[in-house]
Amino acid sequence: MFGIKKKTEVFMTNDLELYTTVHQALKAAQIPCEVKIVNTGTQNRRTGTLMGRVGERPELEIQYYIYTPREYAERAKYVIDEYRKSLSR
């Protein structure tokens, strides 16, 4: 969407709920963003659910990344920081 060198990673988490609310906060602030979701677990169609799963934490297998165009990166980080501060109040 933005081009390889024209985007900046502004947020990364393993928490689906946090990712969703941060993504919505960026949309509400009218900041264009692109999302990348990466599954780092060993479970797939070939291995099934048992092979290679000992000691893994399934809740941490999926990573959510949010990218914005470089010109929006500082504003996006500010919106994310303000949102996270509002959660801790």
PDB file of C-alpha atoms in Angstrom:
ATOM      1  CA  MET A   1       0.000   0.000   0.000  1.00  0.00           C
ATOM      2  CA  PHE A   2       2.629   2.592   1.017  1.00  0.00           C
ATOM      3  CA  GLY A   3       5.742   1.256  -0.666  1.00  0.00           C
ATOM      4  CA  ILE A   4       8.583  -0.553   1.045  1.00  0.00           C
ATOM      5  CA  LYS A   5      10.795   2.385   2.041  1.00  0.00           C
ATOM      6  CA  LYS A   6       8.040   4.886   2.714  1.00  0.00           C
ATOM      7  CA  LYS A   7       6.525   3.269   5.792  1.00  0.00           C
ATOM      8  CA  THR A   8       7.504   3.148   9.443  1.00  0.00           C
ATOM      9  CA  GLU A   9       6.565   0.600  12.093  1.00  0.00           C
ATOM     10  CA  VAL A  10       4.778   2.502  14.852  1.00  0.00           C
ATOM     11  CA  PHE A  11       3.346  -0.343  16.931  1.00  0.00           C
ATOM     12  CA  MET A  12       3.786  -4.078  17.554  1.00  0.00           C
ATOM     13  CA  THR A  13       2.005  -6.350  20.028  1.00  0.00           C
ATOM     14  CA  ASN A  14       0.876  -9.918  20.673  1.00  0.00           C
ATOM     15  CA  ASP A  15      -2.325  -8.732  22.354  1.00  0.00           C
ATOM     16  CA  LEU A  16      -5.285  -8.805  19.938  1.00  0.00           C
ATOM     17  CA  GLU A  17      -7.434  -6.514  22.089  1.00  0.00           C
ATOM     18  CA  LEU A  18      -4.687  -3.895  22.413  1.00  0.00           C
ATOM     19  CA  TYR A  19      -3.914  -4.094  18.693  1.00  0.00           C
ATOM     20  CA  THR A  20      -7.587  -3.598  17.813  1.00  0.00           C
ATOM     21  CA  THR A  21      -8.055  -0.580  20.050  1.00  0.00           C
ATOM     22  CA  VAL A  22      -4.796   1.071  18.916  1.00  0.00           C
ATOM     23  CA  HIS A  23      -5.778   0.485  15.292  1.00  0.00           C
ATOM     24  CA  GLN A  24      -9.173   2.086  15.956  1.00  0.00           C
ATOM     25  CA  ALA A  25      -7.495   5.059  17.691  1.00  0.00           C
ATOM     26  CA  LEU A  26      -5.346   5.647  14.610  1.00  0.00           C
ATOM     27  CA  LYS A  27      -8.395   5.432  12.363  1.00  0.00           C
ATOM     28  CA  ALA A  28     -10.266   7.900  14.584  1.00  0.00           C
ATOM     29  CA  ALA A  29      -7.310  10.298  14.282  1.00  0.00           C
ATOM     30  CA  GLN A  30      -7.484   9.835  10.485  1.00  0.00           C
ATOM     31  CA  ILE A  31      -3.951   8.455  10.298  1.00  0.00           C
ATOM     32  CA  PRO A  32      -3.514   6.064   7.371  1.00  0.00           C
ATOM     33  CA  CYS A  33      -2.058   2.761   8.462  1.00  0.00           C
ATOM     34  CA  GLU A  34      -1.176  -0.653   7.141  1.00  0.00           C
ATOM     35  CA  VAL A  35      -1.349  -3.855   9.173  1.00  0.00           C
ATOM     36  CA  LYS A  36       0.834  -6.949   9.060  1.00  0.00           C
ATOM     37  CA  ILE A  37      -0.072 -10.078  11.007  1.00  0.00           C
ATOM     38  CA  VAL A  38       2.610 -12.742  11.500  1.00  0.00           C
ATOM     39  CA  ASN A  39       2.058 -16.217  12.938  1.00  0.00           C
ATOM     40  CA  THR A  40       5.316 -17.331  14.567  1.00  0.00           C
ATOM     41  CA  GLY A  41       4.002 -20.629  15.909  1.00  0.00           C
ATOM     42  CA  THR A  42       4.893 -24.089  14.698  1.00  0.00           C
ATOM     43  CA  GLN A  43       1.323 -25.242  14.227  1.00  0.00           C
ATOM     44  CA  ASN A  44       0.253 -25.414  10.610  1.00  0.00           C
ATOM     45  CA  ARG A  45      -1.646 -27.712   8.293  1.00  0.00           C
ATOM     46  CA  ARG A  46       1.251 -30.143   8.029  1.00  0.00           C
ATOM     47  CA  THR A  47       2.285 -30.486  11.670  1.00  0.00           C
ATOM     48  CA  GLY A  48      -1.159 -30.416  13.261  1.00  0.00           C
ATOM     49  CA  THR A  49      -1.653 -29.517  16.896  1.00  0.00           C
ATOM     50  CA  LEU A  50       0.681 -31.873  18.766  1.00  0.00           C
ATOM     51  CA  MET A  51       4.008 -32.086  16.954  1.00  0.00           C
ATOM     52  CA  GLY A  52       6.470 -29.383  18.004  1.00  0.00           C
ATOM     53  CA  ARG A  53       4.150 -27.649  20.463  1.00  0.00           C
ATOM     54  CA  VAL A  54       5.736 -28.528  23.811  1.00  0.00           C
ATOM     55  CA  GLY A  55       6.675 -25.401  25.744  1.00  0.00           C
ATOM     56  CA  GLU A  56       5.055 -22.940  23.340  1.00  0.00           C
ATOM     57  CA  ARG A  57       2.623 -20.275  24.473  1.00  0.00           C
ATOM     58  CA  PRO A  58      -0.171 -20.138  21.873  1.00  0.00           C
ATOM     59  CA  GLU A  59      -1.328 -16.687  23.021  1.00  0.00           C
ATOM     60  CA  LEU A  60       2.045 -15.263  21.941  1.00  0.00           C
ATOM     61  CA  GLU A  61       2.220 -16.898  18.504  1.00  0.00           C
ATOM     62  CA  ILE A  62       0.578 -14.111  16.537  1.00  0.00           C
ATOM     63  CA  GLN A  63       2.266 -10.720  16.254  1.00  0.00           C
ATOM     64  CA  TYR A  64       0.421  -7.634  15.045  1.00  0.00           C
ATOM     65  CA  TYR A  65       2.375  -4.822  13.367  1.00  0.00           C
ATOM     66  CA  ILE A  66       1.047  -1.389  12.426  1.00  0.00           C
ATOM     67  CA  TYR A  67       2.845   0.739   9.853  1.00  0.00           C
ATOM     68  CA  THR A  68       2.173   4.325   8.767  1.00  0.00           C
ATOM     69  CA  PRO A  69       3.647   6.519   6.055  1.00  0.00           C
ATOM     70  CA  ARG A  70       6.793   8.205   7.376  1.00  0.00           C
ATOM     71  CA  GLU A  71       5.191  11.647   7.397  1.00  0.00           C
ATOM     72  CA  TYR A  72       2.509  10.360   9.821  1.00  0.00           C
ATOM     73  CA  ALA A  73       4.823   8.355  12.094  1.00  0.00           C
ATOM     74  CA  GLU A  74       5.364  10.969  14.826  1.00  0.00           C
ATOM     75  CA  ARG A  75       1.672  11.825  14.977  1.00  0.00           C
ATOM     76  CA  ALA A  76       0.764   8.129  15.105  1.00  0.00           C
ATOM     77  CA  LYS A  77       3.204   7.495  17.956  1.00  0.00           C
ATOM     78  CA  TYR A  78       1.735  10.451  19.846  1.00  0.00           C
ATOM     79  CA  VAL A  79      -1.825   9.125  19.390  1.00  0.00           C
ATOM     80  CA  ILE A  80      -0.724   5.662  20.562  1.00  0.00           C
ATOM     81  CA  ASP A  81       1.097   7.081  23.612  1.00  0.00           C
ATOM     82  CA  GLU A  82      -1.906   9.201  24.592  1.00  0.00           C
ATOM     83  CA  TYR A  83      -4.218   6.221  24.191  1.00  0.00           C
ATOM     84  CA  ARG A  84      -1.995   4.023  26.376  1.00  0.00           C
ATOM     85  CA  LYS A  85      -1.793   6.757  29.029  1.00  0.00           C
ATOM     86  CA  SER A  86      -5.596   6.905  29.095  1.00  0.00           C
ATOM     87  CA  LEU A  87      -5.684   3.154  29.794  1.00  0.00           C
ATOM     88  CA  SER A  88      -3.503   3.510  32.879  1.00  0.00           C
ATOM     89  CA  ARG A  89      -5.713   6.164  34.494  1.00  0.00           C
TER      90      ARG A  89
END
